[in-house]
PDB file of C-alpha atoms in Angstrom:
ATOM      1  CA  MET V   1      26.698   5.778   7.656  1.00 67.00           C
ATOM      2  CA  SER V   2      26.612   2.866  10.196  1.00 78.00           C
ATOM      3  CA  SER V   3      25.561  -0.587   8.751  1.00 81.00           C
ATOM      4  CA  GLU V   4      21.909  -0.574  10.337  1.00 80.00           C
ATOM      5  CA  LEU V   5      21.297   2.550   8.308  1.00 80.00           C
ATOM      6  CA  ARG V   6      22.485   1.266   5.573  1.00 85.00           C
ATOM      7  CA  LEU V   7      20.098  -1.984   6.222  1.00 85.00           C
ATOM      8  CA  GLY V   8      17.343   0.196   6.514  1.00 84.00           C
ATOM      9  CA  LEU V   9      17.855   2.031   2.941  1.00 86.00           C
ATOM     10  CA  LEU V  10      18.714  -0.997   1.602  1.00 90.00           C
ATOM     11  CA  SER V  11      15.287  -1.928   2.874  1.00 88.00           C
ATOM     12  CA  GLY V  12      13.149   0.677   2.363  1.00 86.00           C
ATOM     13  CA  PHE V  13      14.603   0.973  -1.012  1.00 91.00           C
ATOM     14  CA  GLY V  14      13.908  -2.520  -2.274  1.00 91.00           C
ATOM     15  CA  ALA V  15      10.038  -2.302  -0.677  1.00 89.00           C
ATOM     16  CA  TYR V  16       8.561   0.543  -2.216  1.00 90.00           C
ATOM     17  CA  LEU V  17      11.001  -0.702  -5.267  1.00 93.00           C
ATOM     18  CA  LEU V  18       8.883  -4.104  -5.301  1.00 93.00           C
ATOM     19  CA  TRP V  19       5.464  -2.249  -4.087  1.00 92.00           C
ATOM     20  CA  GLY V  20       6.394  -0.302  -7.572  1.00 93.00           C
ATOM     21  CA  GLY V  21       7.476  -3.109  -9.856  1.00 94.00           C
ATOM     22  CA  LEU V  22       3.831  -4.985  -8.915  1.00 94.00           C
ATOM     23  CA  PRO V  23       1.820  -3.435 -11.837  1.00 95.00           C
ATOM     24  CA  LEU V  24       4.596  -6.087 -14.580  1.00 95.00           C
ATOM     25  CA  TYR V  25       3.885  -8.822 -12.276  1.00 93.00           C
ATOM     26  CA  PHE V  26       0.206  -8.623 -12.753  1.00 93.00           C
ATOM     27  CA  ARG V  27       0.451  -7.621 -16.580  1.00 92.00           C
ATOM     28  CA  LEU V  28       1.779 -11.163 -16.808  1.00 88.00           C
ATOM     29  CA  LEU V  29      -1.005 -13.047 -15.399  1.00 87.00           C
ATOM     30  CA  ASP V  30      -3.893 -10.465 -16.994  1.00 83.00           C
ATOM     31  CA  HIS V  31      -5.429 -13.315 -18.812  1.00 82.00           C
ATOM     32  CA  ILE V  32      -7.005 -14.181 -14.327  1.00 86.00           C
ATOM     33  CA  GLY V  33      -9.249 -12.976 -13.588  1.00 88.00           C
ATOM     34  CA  PRO V  34      -9.320 -10.457 -10.750  1.00 93.00           C
ATOM     35  CA  VAL V  35     -11.165 -12.086  -7.881  1.00 93.00           C
ATOM     36  CA  GLU V  36      -9.096 -15.428  -8.641  1.00 90.00           C
ATOM     37  CA  MET V  37      -5.463 -13.412  -8.358  1.00 91.00           C
ATOM     38  CA  LEU V  38      -6.784 -11.980  -5.385  1.00 94.00           C
ATOM     39  CA  ALA V  39      -8.063 -15.409  -4.260  1.00 93.00           C
ATOM     40  CA  HIS V  40      -4.202 -16.598  -4.684  1.00 91.00           C
ATOM     41  CA  ARG V  41      -2.809 -13.705  -3.038  1.00 92.00           C
ATOM     42  CA  ILE V  42      -4.599 -14.799   0.052  1.00 94.00           C
ATOM     43  CA  LEU V  43      -4.019 -18.186  -1.007  1.00 92.00           C
ATOM     44  CA  TRP V  44      -0.040 -18.049  -1.296  1.00 92.00           C
ATOM     45  CA  GLY V  45       0.673 -14.925   1.299  1.00 92.00           C
ATOM     46  CA  LEU V  46      -0.015 -17.109   4.364  1.00 93.00           C
ATOM     47  CA  PRO V  47       2.661 -19.818   3.993  1.00 93.00           C
ATOM     48  CA  THR V  48       4.750 -17.366   3.132  1.00 92.00           C
ATOM     49  CA  ALA V  49       3.554 -15.165   6.199  1.00 91.00           C
ATOM     50  CA  LEU V  50       3.881 -18.310   8.607  1.00 92.00           C
ATOM     51  CA  LEU V  51       7.286 -19.135   7.111  1.00 92.00           C
ATOM     52  CA  PHE V  52       9.160 -15.754   7.543  1.00 87.00           C
ATOM     53  CA  ILE V  53       7.553 -15.960  10.935  1.00 91.00           C
ATOM     54  CA  THR V  54       9.096 -19.274  11.812  1.00 92.00           C
ATOM     55  CA  ALA V  55      11.877 -18.362  10.722  1.00 88.00           C
ATOM     56  CA  ALA V  56      11.685 -15.279  13.497  1.00 84.00           C
ATOM     57  CA  ARG V  57      10.606 -17.598  16.446  1.00 88.00           C
ATOM     58  CA  ARG V  58       7.471 -14.778  16.605  1.00 88.00           C
ATOM     59  CA  TRP V  59       5.087 -17.593  17.473  1.00 92.00           C
ATOM     60  CA  LYS V  60       4.666 -16.403  20.228  1.00 91.00           C
ATOM     61  CA  ASP V  61       3.299 -12.699  19.249  1.00 89.00           C
ATOM     62  CA  LEU V  62       1.342 -14.407  16.691  1.00 91.00           C
ATOM     63  CA  ARG V  63      -0.282 -16.597  19.826  1.00 91.00           C
ATOM     64  CA  ALA V  64      -0.291 -12.776  22.014  1.00 89.00           C
ATOM     65  CA  ALA V  65      -2.338 -11.314  18.426  1.00 88.00           C
ATOM     66  CA  LEU V  66      -5.177 -13.315  18.819  1.00 91.00           C
ATOM     67  CA  THR V  67      -6.982 -11.770  21.479  1.00 92.00           C
ATOM     68  CA  PRO V  68     -10.926 -11.039  21.092  1.00 93.00           C
ATOM     69  CA  ARG V  69     -10.364  -7.086  20.416  1.00 92.00           C
ATOM     70  CA  ARG V  70      -7.518  -7.665  17.821  1.00 93.00           C
ATOM     71  CA  LEU V  71      -9.037  -9.941  15.926  1.00 94.00           C
ATOM     72  CA  GLY V  72     -12.046  -7.760  15.143  1.00 94.00           C
ATOM     73  CA  TYR V  73     -10.140  -4.915  14.563  1.00 94.00           C
ATOM     74  CA  LEU V  74      -8.004  -7.518  12.515  1.00 94.00           C
ATOM     75  CA  SER V  75     -10.960  -8.523  10.569  1.00 96.00           C
ATOM     76  CA  ILE V  76     -11.572  -5.256   9.235  1.00 96.00           C
ATOM     77  CA  SER V  77      -8.154  -4.218   8.341  1.00 93.00           C
ATOM     78  CA  SER V  78      -8.053  -7.648   6.160  1.00 94.00           C
ATOM     79  CA  ALA V  79     -11.352  -6.561   4.383  1.00 96.00           C
ATOM     80  CA  LEU V  80      -9.959  -3.641   3.164  1.00 95.00           C
ATOM     81  CA  ILE V  81      -6.849  -4.488   2.646  1.00 93.00           C
ATOM     82  CA  ALA V  82      -8.622  -7.507   0.742  1.00 95.00           C
ATOM     83  CA  THR V  83     -10.575  -4.632  -0.796  1.00 96.00           C
ATOM     84  CA  ASN V  84      -7.218  -2.846  -2.141  1.00 95.00           C
ATOM     85  CA  TRP V  85      -5.739  -5.479  -3.436  1.00 95.00           C
ATOM     86  CA  LEU V  86      -8.833  -6.518  -5.412  1.00 96.00           C
ATOM     87  CA  VAL V  87      -9.086  -3.117  -7.467  1.00 97.00           C
ATOM     88  CA  TYR V  88      -5.390  -2.742  -7.997  1.00 96.00           C
ATOM     89  CA  ILE V  89      -5.804  -5.939  -9.717  1.00 96.00           C
ATOM     90  CA  TRP V  90      -8.746  -4.940 -11.448  1.00 96.00           C
ATOM     91  CA  ALA V  91      -6.904  -1.167 -12.451  1.00 96.00           C
ATOM     92  CA  VAL V  92      -3.949  -3.121 -14.039  1.00 95.00           C
ATOM     93  CA  SER V  93      -5.684  -5.932 -16.168  1.00 93.00           C
ATOM     94  CA  ALA V  94      -8.012  -2.472 -17.589  1.00 93.00           C
ATOM     95  CA  GLU V  95      -5.246  -0.751 -18.476  1.00 93.00           C
ATOM     96  CA  ARG V  96      -5.596   2.264 -15.725  1.00 94.00           C
ATOM     97  CA  VAL V  97      -2.057   1.928 -13.735  1.00 95.00           C
ATOM     98  CA  THR V  98      -1.858   5.599 -13.892  1.00 92.00           C
ATOM     99  CA  GLU V  99      -5.611   6.352 -12.151  1.00 93.00           C
ATOM    100  CA  ALA V 100      -3.901   3.404  -9.580  1.00 93.00           C
ATOM    101  CA  SER V 101      -0.903   5.138  -9.055  1.00 92.00           C
ATOM    102  CA  LEU V 102      -2.948   8.609  -8.873  1.00 90.00           C
ATOM    103  CA  GLY V 103      -4.207   7.183  -5.426  1.00 90.00           C
ATOM    104  CA  TYR V 104      -1.013   6.632  -3.749  1.00 89.00           C
ATOM    105  CA  PHE V 105       0.045   9.791  -4.320  1.00 88.00           C
ATOM    106  CA  ILE V 106      -2.580  10.765  -2.411  1.00 88.00           C
ATOM    107  CA  ASN V 107      -2.521   8.906  -0.306  1.00 86.00           C
ATOM    108  CA  PRO V 108      -0.618  10.571   2.713  1.00 83.00           C
ATOM    109  CA  LEU V 109      -2.698  13.486   2.253  1.00 83.00           C
ATOM    110  CA  VAL V 110      -5.985  11.382   2.567  1.00 86.00           C
ATOM    111  CA  SER V 111      -4.300   9.684   6.052  1.00 83.00           C
ATOM    112  CA  VAL V 112      -3.403  13.494   7.337  1.00 83.00           C
ATOM    113  CA  LEU V 113      -7.100  13.617   6.394  1.00 84.00           C
ATOM    114  CA  ILE V 114      -8.505  10.532   8.889  1.00 86.00           C
ATOM    115  CA  GLY V 115      -6.196  10.724  11.810  1.00 82.00           C
ATOM    116  CA  MET V 116      -7.614  14.573  12.607  1.00 82.00           C
ATOM    117  CA  VAL V 117     -10.985  12.564  12.244  1.00 81.00           C
ATOM    118  CA  PHE V 118     -10.559   9.375  13.795  1.00 79.00           C
ATOM    119  CA  PHE V 119      -7.832  10.559  16.073  1.00 76.00           C
ATOM    120  CA  SER V 120      -7.927  14.359  16.498  1.00 78.00           C
ATOM    121  CA  GLU V 121      -4.814  14.951  15.725  1.00 76.00           C
ATOM    122  CA  THR V 122      -4.855  18.487  14.674  1.00 80.00           C
ATOM    123  CA  LEU V 123      -3.792  19.915  10.618  1.00 79.00           C
ATOM    124  CA  ARG V 124      -1.314  22.663  10.034  1.00 84.00           C
ATOM    125  CA  ARG V 125      -2.897  25.276   8.013  1.00 88.00           C
ATOM    126  CA  ALA V 126      -0.232  23.733   4.984  1.00 87.00           C
ATOM    127  CA  GLN V 127      -2.129  19.956   5.479  1.00 84.00           C
ATOM    128  CA  TRP V 128      -4.742  21.884   4.504  1.00 89.00           C
ATOM    129  CA  ILE V 129      -3.426  23.855   2.269  1.00 91.00           C
ATOM    130  CA  ALA V 130      -1.566  20.716   0.669  1.00 88.00           C
ATOM    131  CA  ILE V 131      -5.780  18.205   1.023  1.00 87.00           C
ATOM    132  CA  ALA V 132      -7.132  21.909  -1.053  1.00 91.00           C
ATOM    133  CA  ILE V 133      -4.880  22.169  -3.878  1.00 91.00           C
ATOM    134  CA  ALA V 134      -5.045  17.785  -4.194  1.00 88.00           C
ATOM    135  CA  ALA V 135      -8.780  18.028  -4.074  1.00 89.00           C
ATOM    136  CA  CYS V 136      -8.640  20.218  -6.961  1.00 92.00           C
ATOM    137  CA  GLY V 137      -6.261  17.705  -8.897  1.00 88.00           C
ATOM    138  CA  VAL V 138      -8.902  15.508  -8.061  1.00 88.00           C
ATOM    139  CA  GLY V 139     -11.504  17.805 -10.059  1.00 90.00           C
ATOM    140  CA  VAL V 140      -9.370  18.180 -12.953  1.00 90.00           C
ATOM    141  CA  LEU V 141      -9.331  14.360 -13.956  1.00 86.00           C
ATOM    142  CA  THR V 142     -12.883  14.103 -12.701  1.00 88.00           C
ATOM    143  CA  TRP V 143     -13.995  17.079 -15.570  1.00 89.00           C
ATOM    144  CA  GLU V 144     -11.794  15.316 -17.903  1.00 83.00           C
ATOM    145  CA  LEU V 145     -12.773  11.248 -17.191  1.00 79.00           C
ATOM    146  CA  GLY V 146     -16.926  12.217 -16.796  1.00 83.00           C
ATOM    147  CA  ARG V 147     -17.133  10.968 -13.488  1.00 85.00           C
ATOM    148  CA  LEU V 148     -14.910  10.644 -10.482  1.00 85.00           C
ATOM    149  CA  PRO V 149     -11.830   8.816 -10.684  1.00 89.00           C
ATOM    150  CA  TRP V 150     -13.180   6.059  -8.284  1.00 93.00           C
ATOM    151  CA  VAL V 151     -10.191   3.614  -8.585  1.00 94.00           C
ATOM    152  CA  SER V 152      -7.800   6.437  -7.169  1.00 92.00           C
ATOM    153  CA  LEU V 153      -9.993   7.131  -4.161  1.00 93.00           C
ATOM    154  CA  VAL V 154     -11.008   3.385  -2.965  1.00 95.00           C
ATOM    155  CA  LEU V 155      -7.093   2.653  -3.554  1.00 94.00           C
ATOM    156  CA  CYS V 156      -6.150   5.584  -1.191  1.00 91.00           C
ATOM    157  CA  PHE V 157      -9.053   5.755   0.874  1.00 92.00           C
ATOM    158  CA  SER V 158      -8.934   1.889   1.915  1.00 93.00           C
ATOM    159  CA  PHE V 159      -5.309   2.310   2.476  1.00 89.00           C
ATOM    160  CA  ALA V 160      -5.536   5.197   4.657  1.00 88.00           C
ATOM    161  CA  THR V 161      -8.148   3.796   6.657  1.00 90.00           C
ATOM    162  CA  TYR V 162      -6.145   0.229   6.497  1.00 89.00           C
ATOM    163  CA  GLY V 163      -3.201   2.000   7.937  1.00 85.00           C
ATOM    164  CA  ALA V 164      -5.923   4.005  10.672  1.00 86.00           C
ATOM    165  CA  VAL V 165      -7.077   0.632  11.718  1.00 89.00           C
ATOM    166  CA  ARG V 166      -3.783  -1.146  12.405  1.00 85.00           C
ATOM    167  CA  LYS V 167      -2.922   2.195  14.398  1.00 82.00           C
ATOM    168  CA  THR V 168      -4.882   1.336  16.802  1.00 85.00           C
ATOM    169  CA  ILE V 169      -4.586  -2.221  17.837  1.00 84.00           C
ATOM    170  CA  ASN V 170      -0.016  -1.327  17.446  1.00 77.00           C
ATOM    171  CA  VAL V 171       0.399  -5.201  15.484  1.00 84.00           C
ATOM    172  CA  ASP V 172       3.318  -6.236  14.065  1.00 83.00           C
ATOM    173  CA  SER V 173       2.962  -6.065  10.488  1.00 81.00           C
ATOM    174  CA  ARG V 174       4.611  -9.217  10.164  1.00 84.00           C
ATOM    175  CA  ILE V 175       2.348 -10.455  12.519  1.00 90.00           C
ATOM    176  CA  GLY V 176      -0.367  -8.959  11.437  1.00 89.00           C
ATOM    177  CA  PHE V 177      -0.267  -9.557   7.642  1.00 90.00           C
ATOM    178  CA  ALA V 178      -0.024 -13.290   9.414  1.00 92.00           C
ATOM    179  CA  VAL V 179      -3.644 -13.521  10.874  1.00 94.00           C
ATOM    180  CA  GLU V 180      -5.330 -11.255   8.261  1.00 93.00           C
ATOM    181  CA  THR V 181      -4.175 -13.739   5.082  1.00 94.00           C
ATOM    182  CA  ALA V 182      -5.274 -15.607   7.631  1.00 95.00           C
ATOM    183  CA  LEU V 183      -8.645 -14.367   7.941  1.00 96.00           C
ATOM    184  CA  LEU V 184      -9.646 -14.489   4.469  1.00 96.00           C
ATOM    185  CA  PHE V 185      -7.909 -17.813   3.839  1.00 96.00           C
ATOM    186  CA  PRO V 186     -10.798 -20.069   4.084  1.00 96.00           C
ATOM    187  CA  VAL V 187     -13.373 -17.299   1.880  1.00 95.00           C
ATOM    188  CA  ALA V 188     -10.082 -17.813  -1.010  1.00 94.00           C
ATOM    189  CA  LEU V 189      -9.815 -21.317  -0.587  1.00 94.00           C
ATOM    190  CA  VAL V 190     -13.241 -22.660  -0.727  1.00 94.00           C
ATOM    191  CA  TRP V 191     -13.127 -19.940  -3.561  1.00 92.00           C
ATOM    192  CA  LEU V 192     -10.859 -21.305  -6.061  1.00 89.00           C
ATOM    193  CA  SER V 193     -11.140 -24.741  -5.045  1.00 88.00           C
ATOM    194  CA  TRP V 194     -14.717 -24.228  -6.438  1.00 88.00           C
ATOM    195  CA  PHE V 195     -14.107 -21.772  -9.451  1.00 86.00           C
ATOM    196  CA  GLN V 196     -11.046 -24.627 -11.109  1.00 78.00           C
ATOM    197  CA  GLN V 197     -14.059 -27.364 -11.299  1.00 81.00           C
ATOM    198  CA  THR V 198     -15.750 -24.265 -14.225  1.00 77.00           C
ATOM    199  CA  ASP V 199     -14.977 -23.333 -17.392  1.00 69.00           C
ATOM    200  CA  GLY V 200     -13.270 -20.500 -16.280  1.00 63.00           C
ATOM    201  CA  GLY V 201     -10.666 -22.234 -13.928  1.00 60.00           C
ATOM    202  CA  GLY V 202      -7.458 -21.240 -15.083  1.00 56.00           C
ATOM    203  CA  TRP V 203      -4.407 -22.110 -12.708  1.00 57.00           C
ATOM    204  CA  LEU V 204      -3.755 -26.283 -12.630  1.00 54.00           C
ATOM    205  CA  GLY V 205      -2.178 -27.813 -15.944  1.00 52.00           C
ATOM    206  CA  ASP V 206      -2.305 -24.761 -17.652  1.00 58.00           C
ATOM    207  CA  GLY V 207       1.525 -24.177 -18.264  1.00 58.00           C
ATOM    208  CA  ILE V 208       4.578 -24.729 -16.469  1.00 60.00           C
ATOM    209  CA  TRP V 209       4.862 -21.003 -16.359  1.00 63.00           C
ATOM    210  CA  LEU V 210       1.476 -20.580 -14.964  1.00 65.00           C
ATOM    211  CA  ASP V 211       1.821 -22.624 -12.168  1.00 66.00           C
ATOM    212  CA  TRP V 212       5.064 -21.098 -11.433  1.00 79.00           C
ATOM    213  CA  LEU V 213       3.570 -17.464 -11.836  1.00 84.00           C
ATOM    214  CA  LEU V 214       1.305 -17.999  -9.437  1.00 85.00           C
ATOM    215  CA  PRO V 215       2.885 -19.162  -6.262  1.00 87.00           C
ATOM    216  CA  LEU V 216       5.539 -16.049  -6.425  1.00 90.00           C
ATOM    217  CA  ALA V 217       2.280 -14.155  -5.004  1.00 89.00           C
ATOM    218  CA  GLY V 218       2.983 -15.160  -1.998  1.00 89.00           C
ATOM    219  CA  PRO V 219       6.308 -13.977  -2.009  1.00 90.00           C
ATOM    220  CA  ILE V 220       5.954 -10.605  -3.598  1.00 91.00           C
ATOM    221  CA  THR V 221       2.893 -10.075  -1.389  1.00 88.00           C
ATOM    222  CA  ALA V 222       5.028 -10.797   2.064  1.00 86.00           C
ATOM    223  CA  VAL V 223       9.195  -9.639   1.379  1.00 88.00           C
ATOM    224  CA  PRO V 224       8.345  -5.484   0.078  1.00 88.00           C
ATOM    225  CA  LEU V 225       6.268  -5.884   4.428  1.00 81.00           C
ATOM    226  CA  ILE V 226       8.956  -7.198   5.437  1.00 81.00           C
ATOM    227  CA  LEU V 227      11.329  -5.287   3.704  1.00 86.00           C
ATOM    228  CA  PHE V 228       8.997  -2.406   4.995  1.00 83.00           C
ATOM    229  CA  ALA V 229       9.238  -3.503   8.475  1.00 75.00           C
ATOM    230  CA  LEU V 230      13.026  -3.154   9.100  1.00 79.00           C
ATOM    231  CA  ALA V 231      13.174   0.393   7.478  1.00 82.00           C
ATOM    232  CA  ALA V 232      10.597   1.821   9.591  1.00 74.00           C
ATOM    233  CA  LYS V 233      12.871   0.394  13.034  1.00 76.00           C
ATOM    234  CA  ARG V 234      15.963   1.686  11.339  1.00 80.00           C
ATOM    235  CA  LEU V 235      14.367   4.916   9.666  1.00 78.00           C
ATOM    236  CA  LYS V 236      13.495   8.634  11.111  1.00 73.00           C
ATOM    237  CA  LEU V 237       9.714   8.952  10.172  1.00 64.00           C
ATOM    238  CA  ALA V 238      11.366  12.357   7.460  1.00 63.00           C
ATOM    239  CA  THR V 239      13.167   9.825   5.308  1.00 74.00           C
ATOM    240  CA  ILE V 240      10.506   6.889   5.351  1.00 75.00           C
ATOM    241  CA  GLY V 241       8.105   9.834   4.178  1.00 70.00           C
ATOM    242  CA  MET V 242      10.092  10.604   1.081  1.00 75.00           C
ATOM    243  CA  MET V 243      10.324   7.354  -0.031  1.00 80.00           C
ATOM    244  CA  GLN V 244       7.434   6.466  -0.264  1.00 82.00           C
ATOM    245  CA  TYR V 245       6.529   8.586  -3.169  1.00 86.00           C
ATOM    246  CA  LEU V 246       8.824   5.679  -4.794  1.00 89.00           C
ATOM    247  CA  THR V 247       5.730   3.163  -5.026  1.00 91.00           C
ATOM    248  CA  PRO V 248       3.550   5.001  -7.096  1.00 91.00           C
ATOM    249  CA  THR V 249       6.221   7.433  -9.508  1.00 91.00           C
ATOM    250  CA  LEU V 250       7.603   3.872 -10.541  1.00 93.00           C
ATOM    251  CA  GLN V 251       4.045   2.808 -11.155  1.00 94.00           C
ATOM    252  CA  PHE V 252       2.971   5.912 -12.437  1.00 92.00           C
ATOM    253  CA  LEU V 253       6.076   5.355 -15.162  1.00 93.00           C
ATOM    254  CA  ILE V 254       5.408   2.145 -16.166  1.00 96.00           C
ATOM    255  CA  ALA V 255       1.616   2.969 -16.999  1.00 94.00           C
ATOM    256  CA  VAL V 256       3.393   5.926 -19.644  1.00 93.00           C
ATOM    257  CA  LEU V 257       6.256   4.593 -20.793  1.00 93.00           C
ATOM    258  CA  ILE V 258       6.474   0.259 -20.488  1.00 95.00           C
ATOM    259  CA  PHE V 259       1.729   0.450 -20.830  1.00 94.00           C
ATOM    260  CA  ARG V 260       1.277   3.150 -23.352  1.00 93.00           C
ATOM    261  CA  GLU V 261      -1.100   4.344 -21.196  1.00 92.00           C
ATOM    262  CA  PRO V 262      -2.380   7.554 -22.211  1.00 90.00           C
ATOM    263  CA  PHE V 263      -1.457  11.046 -20.671  1.00 89.00           C
ATOM    264  CA  GLY V 264      -3.001  14.044 -21.982  1.00 89.00           C
ATOM    265  CA  PRO V 265      -2.891  18.116 -20.810  1.00 91.00           C
ATOM    266  CA  VAL V 266      -5.494  17.766 -18.535  1.00 89.00           C
ATOM    267  CA  ASP V 267      -4.057  14.776 -17.027  1.00 88.00           C
ATOM    268  CA  ALA V 268      -1.018  16.777 -17.172  1.00 91.00           C
ATOM    269  CA  VAL V 269      -2.620  19.579 -15.553  1.00 93.00           C
ATOM    270  CA  ALA V 270      -4.963  17.008 -12.835  1.00 89.00           C
ATOM    271  CA  PHE V 271      -1.053  15.965 -11.612  1.00 89.00           C
ATOM    272  CA  GLY V 272       0.660  18.853 -10.995  1.00 92.00           C
ATOM    273  CA  LEU V 273      -1.572  20.126  -9.300  1.00 92.00           C
ATOM    274  CA  ILE V 274      -1.313  16.669  -6.893  1.00 90.00           C
ATOM    275  CA  TRP V 275       2.473  17.007  -6.890  1.00 90.00           C
ATOM    276  CA  THR V 276       2.117  20.512  -6.077  1.00 92.00           C
ATOM    277  CA  ALA V 277       0.693  19.387  -3.329  1.00 88.00           C
ATOM    278  CA  LEU V 278       2.383  16.486  -1.620  1.00 86.00           C
ATOM    279  CA  ALA V 279       5.656  19.347  -2.224  1.00 89.00           C
ATOM    280  CA  VAL V 280       3.765  21.610   0.324  1.00 89.00           C
ATOM    281  CA  PHE V 281       2.643  18.009   2.467  1.00 84.00           C
ATOM    282  CA  THR V 282       6.605  17.032   2.457  1.00 82.00           C
ATOM    283  CA  ILE V 283       8.229  20.099   2.519  1.00 86.00           C
ATOM    284  CA  ASP V 284       5.711  21.134   5.875  1.00 83.00           C
ATOM    285  CA  SER V 285       6.464  17.642   6.934  1.00 77.00           C
ATOM    286  CA  LEU V 286      10.566  18.043   7.483  1.00 76.00           C
ATOM    287  CA  MET V 287      10.002  21.900   9.029  1.00 81.00           C
ATOM    288  CA  GLY V 288       7.495  20.306  11.231  1.00 74.00           C
ATOM    289  CA  GLU V 289      10.029  17.984  11.858  1.00 70.00           C
ATOM    290  CA  ARG V 290      13.302  20.203  12.137  1.00 74.00           C
ATOM    291  CA  LYS V 291      10.959  22.636  14.825  1.00 74.00           C
ATOM    292  CA  ALA V 292      10.201  19.382  16.717  1.00 68.00           C
ATOM    293  CA  ARG V 293      13.891  18.240  16.913  1.00 70.00           C
ATOM    294  CA  ARG V 294      15.083  22.140  17.555  1.00 74.00           C
ATOM    295  CA  LEU V 295      12.453  22.065  20.409  1.00 68.00           C
ATOM    296  CA  ALA V 296      13.403  18.906  22.031  1.00 67.00           C
ATOM    297  CA  ARG V 297      17.089  19.780  22.722  1.00 70.00           C
ATOM    298  CA  ALA V 298      15.587  23.163  24.113  1.00 68.00           C
ATOM    299  CA  ALA V 299      13.769  21.310  25.873  1.00 59.00           C
ATOM    300  CA  PRO V 300      16.587  20.554  29.509  1.00 58.00           C
ATOM    301  CA  VAL V 301      17.998  24.397  28.598  1.00 53.00           C
ATOM    302  CA  ALA V 302      14.769  25.654  29.759  1.00 51.00           C
ATOM    303  CA  GLU V 303      14.661  23.292  33.057  1.00 49.00           C
TER     304      GLU V 303
END
């Protein structure tokens, strides 16, 4: 195994494991309201992002990203990722991590659906079958809950749409994250300044433990993103595609085994359908990539 491949694998595993373990961090701070936690994630995310850009000497790339067109798209993506973060933080505090994990299991399927709608990408038969099976899983969960699993749906659609917007402008993930947090920073700072003056303000002077945990929201948000960027440059898309299931799997295990969230027979059926859909989707993706490589090797011979 080459050193580059080893670095890619370690970075990928690190990114997805850190993302998967986020519920543990937010549960430590569950006495902090979701909006306040979101504001801190933005507040500490910006200096962390700028620190990484300085270390990588990417200020020139950051300035190049500040065009009106890119700023317009990044404004949309910043609103989408803020929505995603807020709902996820709320789900942890409301003891609905299982439902949140379902959203990230579904996310790859929603991404290909958005690719079809907005980028005219063609879906293969197996992909349609996978989406139909996943829809059945969501239907089973809706029947059990007596309502749509809105946490799952908001998380998967907001993140998949976020990915589509970012794909449109093709900005480096670190640069994009810095600009997005910079756009959100004034709102977060003003809100925190106001909230700290109210009776509900719960940060400064509320204990050393809390004073140190909240600033960690920046590195905890930025570090997985940096690791993912390192992995994406060194690994095949198929490898990244397989590794991405580590995050919702870890979230699911934390929810059921550590947080002791309820998981009954109907939940098992719903998740079983989702996992079946993902198996169909993953096998089809691997076969499609293998076929593409085979055709690429045969092309010079045909000429």
